[in-house]
Backbone as numpy.savetxt, mean C-alpha at the origin, in Angstrom:
# Nx Ny Nz CAx CAy CAz Cx Cy Cz
0.23 -19.81 4.64 -0.61 -18.62 4.64 0.27 -17.38 4.64
-0.11 -16.43 3.82 0.66 -15.19 3.72 0.38 -14.30 4.92
1.43 -13.74 5.46 1.29 -12.76 6.53 1.96 -11.46 6.09
1.29 -10.36 6.36 1.79 -9.05 5.96 1.97 -8.17 7.18
3.06 -7.42 7.21 3.33 -6.54 8.34 3.77 -5.18 7.83
3.00 -4.16 8.16 3.32 -2.80 7.73 4.16 -2.10 8.80
4.96 -1.16 8.33 5.73 -0.32 9.24 6.05 0.99 8.53
6.52 1.97 9.30 6.96 3.22 8.71 6.04 4.41 8.89
4.87 4.17 9.46 3.95 5.28 9.68 4.46 6.22 10.75
3.78 7.35 10.90 4.18 8.31 11.92 3.46 9.63 11.75
3.92 10.60 12.53 3.36 11.96 12.50 4.35 12.86 11.78
3.90 13.52 10.72 4.75 14.44 9.97 3.97 15.71 9.68
4.69 16.73 9.25 4.04 17.98 8.85 3.76 17.95 7.36
2.81 18.75 6.95 2.47 18.84 5.54 3.71 19.19 4.72
3.85 18.52 3.59 5.00 18.75 2.73 6.15 17.77 2.95
6.12 17.08 4.08 7.19 16.13 4.37 6.92 14.78 3.72
7.86 13.85 3.94 7.78 12.53 3.29 7.80 11.42 4.33
7.28 10.27 3.93 7.35 9.05 4.72 7.51 7.88 3.76
8.14 6.82 4.25 8.23 5.59 3.47 7.63 4.46 4.28
6.60 3.85 3.74 5.97 2.70 4.37 6.52 1.40 3.80
6.57 0.39 4.64 7.02 -0.94 4.20 5.93 -1.96 4.47
5.85 -2.94 3.60 4.93 -4.06 3.76 5.76 -5.33 3.59
6.07 -5.98 4.70 6.90 -7.20 4.66 5.99 -8.41 4.57
6.24 -9.25 3.57 5.41 -10.43 3.35 6.17 -11.70 3.74
5.49 -12.59 4.42 6.06 -13.89 4.76 5.05 -14.97 4.42
5.54 -16.18 4.21 4.66 -17.29 3.90 4.25 -17.37 2.45
4.88 -16.58 1.59 4.54 -16.63 0.16 5.08 -17.93 -0.43
4.27 -18.58 -1.25 4.70 -19.81 -1.89 4.91 -19.63 -3.38
4.43 -18.54 -3.94 4.61 -18.26 -5.35 5.17 -16.86 -5.51
5.83 -16.62 -6.64 6.38 -15.29 -6.91 5.36 -14.39 -7.59
4.21 -14.92 -7.93 3.21 -14.12 -8.64 2.36 -13.34 -7.64
1.39 -12.63 -8.15 0.50 -11.86 -7.30 0.91 -10.41 -7.22
0.22 -9.68 -6.39 0.46 -8.24 -6.26 0.13 -7.78 -4.85
0.69 -6.65 -4.50 0.40 -6.02 -3.21 -0.26 -4.67 -3.46
-1.35 -4.45 -2.77 -2.03 -3.16 -2.85 -1.97 -2.45 -1.51
-1.89 -1.14 -1.57 -1.99 -0.31 -0.36 -3.36 0.36 -0.36
-4.01 0.31 0.78 -5.29 0.99 0.98 -5.14 1.88 2.21
-6.02 2.86 2.32 -6.04 3.68 3.52 -7.47 3.89 3.97
-7.62 4.11 5.25 -8.96 4.25 5.80 -8.94 5.20 6.97
-9.96 6.07 7.02 -10.18 6.92 8.17 -11.46 6.46 8.84
-11.59 6.67 10.14 -12.77 6.16 10.86 -14.08 6.63 10.22
-14.99 5.69 10.04 -16.30 6.03 9.52 -16.39 6.05 8.01
-15.26 5.79 7.34 -15.26 5.80 5.88 -14.75 4.47 5.36
-15.07 4.20 4.11 -14.64 2.96 3.49 -13.15 3.00 3.16
-12.57 1.83 3.02 -11.17 1.76 2.60 -11.02 2.37 1.21
-9.93 3.08 1.02 -9.66 3.75 -0.25 -8.38 3.19 -0.85
-8.46 2.82 -2.12 -7.29 2.32 -2.82 -6.26 3.43 -2.98
-4.99 3.07 -2.76 -3.90 4.04 -2.88 -2.99 3.68 -4.06
-2.45 2.47 -4.05 -1.50 2.07 -5.09 -1.35 0.55 -5.05
-0.78 0.03 -6.13 -0.63 -1.41 -6.26 0.58 -1.71 -7.12
1.26 -2.83 -6.81 2.40 -3.26 -7.62 2.40 -4.79 -7.67
2.73 -5.33 -8.83 2.83 -6.77 -8.96 4.25 -7.21 -8.61
4.35 -8.43 -8.06 5.67 -8.95 -7.70 6.52 -9.20 -8.95
5.89 -9.69 -10.00 6.61 -9.96 -11.24 6.23 -8.88 -12.25
7.23 -8.27 -12.81 6.99 -7.26 -13.84 6.74 -5.86 -13.31
6.53 -5.76 -11.97 6.35 -4.45 -11.33 5.29 -3.58 -12.02
4.18 -4.17 -12.36 3.08 -3.36 -12.91 2.50 -2.52 -11.77
2.43 -1.22 -12.00 1.96 -0.32 -10.95 0.67 0.39 -11.36
-0.13 0.68 -10.36 -1.36 1.45 -10.53 -1.45 2.41 -9.34
-1.86 3.65 -9.60 -1.99 4.65 -8.54 -3.37 5.27 -8.56
-3.85 5.63 -7.40 -5.05 6.44 -7.32 -4.71 7.86 -7.79
-5.68 8.52 -8.38 -5.44 9.88 -8.88 -4.99 10.81 -7.77
-5.49 10.58 -6.56 -5.19 11.49 -5.44 -3.72 11.44 -5.02
-3.01 10.36 -5.39 -1.62 10.24 -4.94 -0.63 10.16 -6.11
-1.17 10.08 -7.31 -0.29 9.98 -8.48 0.62 11.19 -8.50
1.86 11.02 -8.85 2.89 12.07 -8.92 3.44 12.44 -7.55
2.87 11.91 -6.46 3.43 12.17 -5.13 3.93 10.88 -4.46
3.26 9.77 -4.74 3.61 8.49 -4.13 4.28 7.59 -5.16
5.19 6.76 -4.67 5.85 5.77 -5.52 5.82 4.42 -4.83
5.43 3.39 -5.55 5.37 2.04 -5.00 6.32 1.15 -5.79
6.99 0.26 -5.08 7.84 -0.73 -5.75 7.98 -1.97 -4.88
8.35 -3.07 -5.52 8.49 -4.35 -4.85 9.94 -4.80 -4.88
10.41 -5.26 -3.74 11.75 -5.84 -3.64 11.57 -7.34 -3.41
11.71 -8.11 -4.48 11.46 -9.54 -4.37 12.46 -10.24 -3.46
13.69 -9.78 -3.45 14.71 -10.41 -2.61 14.35 -10.28 -1.13
13.74 -9.15 -0.78 13.37 -8.90 0.61 11.92 -9.24 0.90
11.16 -9.66 -0.13 9.72 -9.92 0.05 9.03 -8.72 0.69
9.39 -7.55 0.23 8.87 -6.31 0.82 8.42 -5.36 -0.29
7.30 -4.73 -0.05 6.80 -3.68 -0.94 6.90 -2.35 -0.19
7.38 -1.36 -0.89 7.56 -0.03 -0.30 6.60 0.97 -0.93
6.17 1.92 -0.12 5.35 3.02 -0.60 6.00 4.30 -0.09
6.63 5.02 -1.01 7.27 6.28 -0.63 6.29 7.40 -0.92
6.05 8.20 0.10 5.05 9.26 0.01 5.71 10.62 0.16
5.65 11.40 -0.90 6.19 12.76 -0.89 5.08 13.78 -0.79
5.46 15.00 -0.42 4.52 16.13 -0.41 3.23 15.76 0.30
3.36 15.21 1.48 2.16 14.74 2.20 1.25 15.90 2.56
-0.04 15.61 2.53 -1.08 16.60 2.82 -1.90 16.11 4.02
-2.55 17.02 4.73 -3.40 16.59 5.86 -4.45 15.56 5.43
-4.93 15.65 4.20 -5.94 14.69 3.73 -5.36 13.31 3.46
-4.05 13.14 3.58 -3.45 11.82 3.47 -3.48 11.08 4.81
-3.90 11.76 5.86 -3.98 11.14 7.18 -4.96 9.98 7.16
-4.46 8.80 7.59 -5.28 7.59 7.56 -4.48 6.43 8.13
-5.18 5.32 8.34 -4.52 4.05 8.63 -4.22 3.38 7.29
-2.95 3.13 7.03 -2.53 2.53 5.76 -2.30 1.04 5.96
-2.94 0.24 5.10 -2.82 -1.21 5.17 -2.41 -1.77 3.82
-1.61 -2.84 3.87 -1.28 -3.51 2.62 -2.02 -4.84 2.56
-2.24 -5.30 1.35 -3.00 -6.52 1.14 -2.50 -7.22 -0.11
-2.64 -8.54 -0.15 -2.15 -9.30 -1.29 -3.29 -9.78 -2.17
-3.10 -9.64 -3.45 -4.00 -10.18 -4.47 -3.24 -11.32 -5.14
-3.88 -12.47 -5.28 -3.20 -13.62 -5.89 -2.91 -13.40 -7.37
-3.64 -12.51 -8.01 -3.45 -12.22 -9.42 -2.47 -11.07 -9.61
-1.55 -11.24 -10.53 -0.59 -10.18 -10.82 -1.23 -9.05 -11.61
-2.14 -9.42 -12.48 -2.72 -8.42 -13.38 -3.79 -7.62 -12.66
-3.71 -6.27 -12.70 -4.74 -5.45 -12.06 -6.01 -5.43 -12.90
-6.84 -6.43 -12.73 -8.09 -6.47 -13.48 -9.07 -5.45 -12.98
-10.32 -5.63 -13.35 -11.36 -4.64 -13.03 -11.62 -4.52 -11.54
-11.17 -5.48 -10.75 -11.47 -5.45 -9.33 -10.39 -4.90 -8.44
-9.34 -4.30 -9.00 -8.21 -3.92 -8.16 -8.53 -2.82 -7.16
-9.58 -2.05 -7.41 -9.99 -1.00 -6.48 -10.78 -1.55 -5.31
-11.27 -2.77 -5.44 -12.16 -3.35 -4.44 -11.36 -4.11 -3.39
-11.46 -3.72 -2.13 -10.72 -4.45 -1.09 -11.03 -5.95 -1.07
-12.21 -6.34 -1.49 -12.58 -7.76 -1.46 -11.77 -8.59 -2.45
-11.11 -7.94 -3.38 -10.26 -8.66 -4.33 -9.02 -9.23 -3.65
-8.65 -8.67 -2.53 -7.41 -9.02 -1.84 -7.68 -10.05 -0.75
-6.75 -11.01 -0.64 -6.99 -12.15 0.22 -6.42 -12.00 1.63
-5.26 -11.38 1.73 -4.58 -11.27 3.01 -4.29 -9.81 3.31
-4.43 -9.44 4.58 -4.26 -8.06 5.01 -3.33 -7.96 6.20
-2.59 -6.87 6.25 -1.83 -6.55 7.44 -2.71 -5.77 8.41
-2.12 -5.42 9.57 -2.90 -4.70 10.59 -2.90 -3.19 10.36
-2.00 -2.72 9.55 -1.98 -1.30 9.22 -0.96 -0.50 10.02
-0.62 0.67 9.48 0.27 1.61 10.14 -0.32 3.01 9.98
-0.35 3.77 11.06 -1.02 5.07 11.06 -0.11 6.15 10.49
-0.67 6.92 9.59 0.01 8.09 9.04 -0.82 9.32 9.41
-0.19 10.27 10.06 -0.87 11.50 10.45 -0.06 12.68 9.93
-0.74 13.52 9.16 -0.09 14.69 8.56 -0.72 15.94 9.15
0.08 16.74 9.82 -0.43 17.97 10.43 -0.24 19.14 9.47
-1.13 20.11 9.59 -1.07 21.26 8.69 -0.20 22.37 9.26
């Protein structure tokens, strides 16, 4: 069974950067993809970005495109999300999740597409 562990969250000021990590263990195949979602209390999970383990196919939400960068390090079984120019509206609990499919089909925005989830790491951006 795949286990995911996020780290790297914290409290920063607007305009600063953070790098989140999603360490995966228990993977039996090199295929699949990792997606990052974020959630604030009372609201649904929001897709942030996604990367496939093979081929590094990436997808970004419009709200973070040009500010966030996602990549996968297969040797370390870790996916990174580097966040630049953070805004107060980026404040949320960030969680990573694994999709067994590498290709971002029509369901990549839907949290139900993902099989395994980490517990999340809190990102707070002050104005």
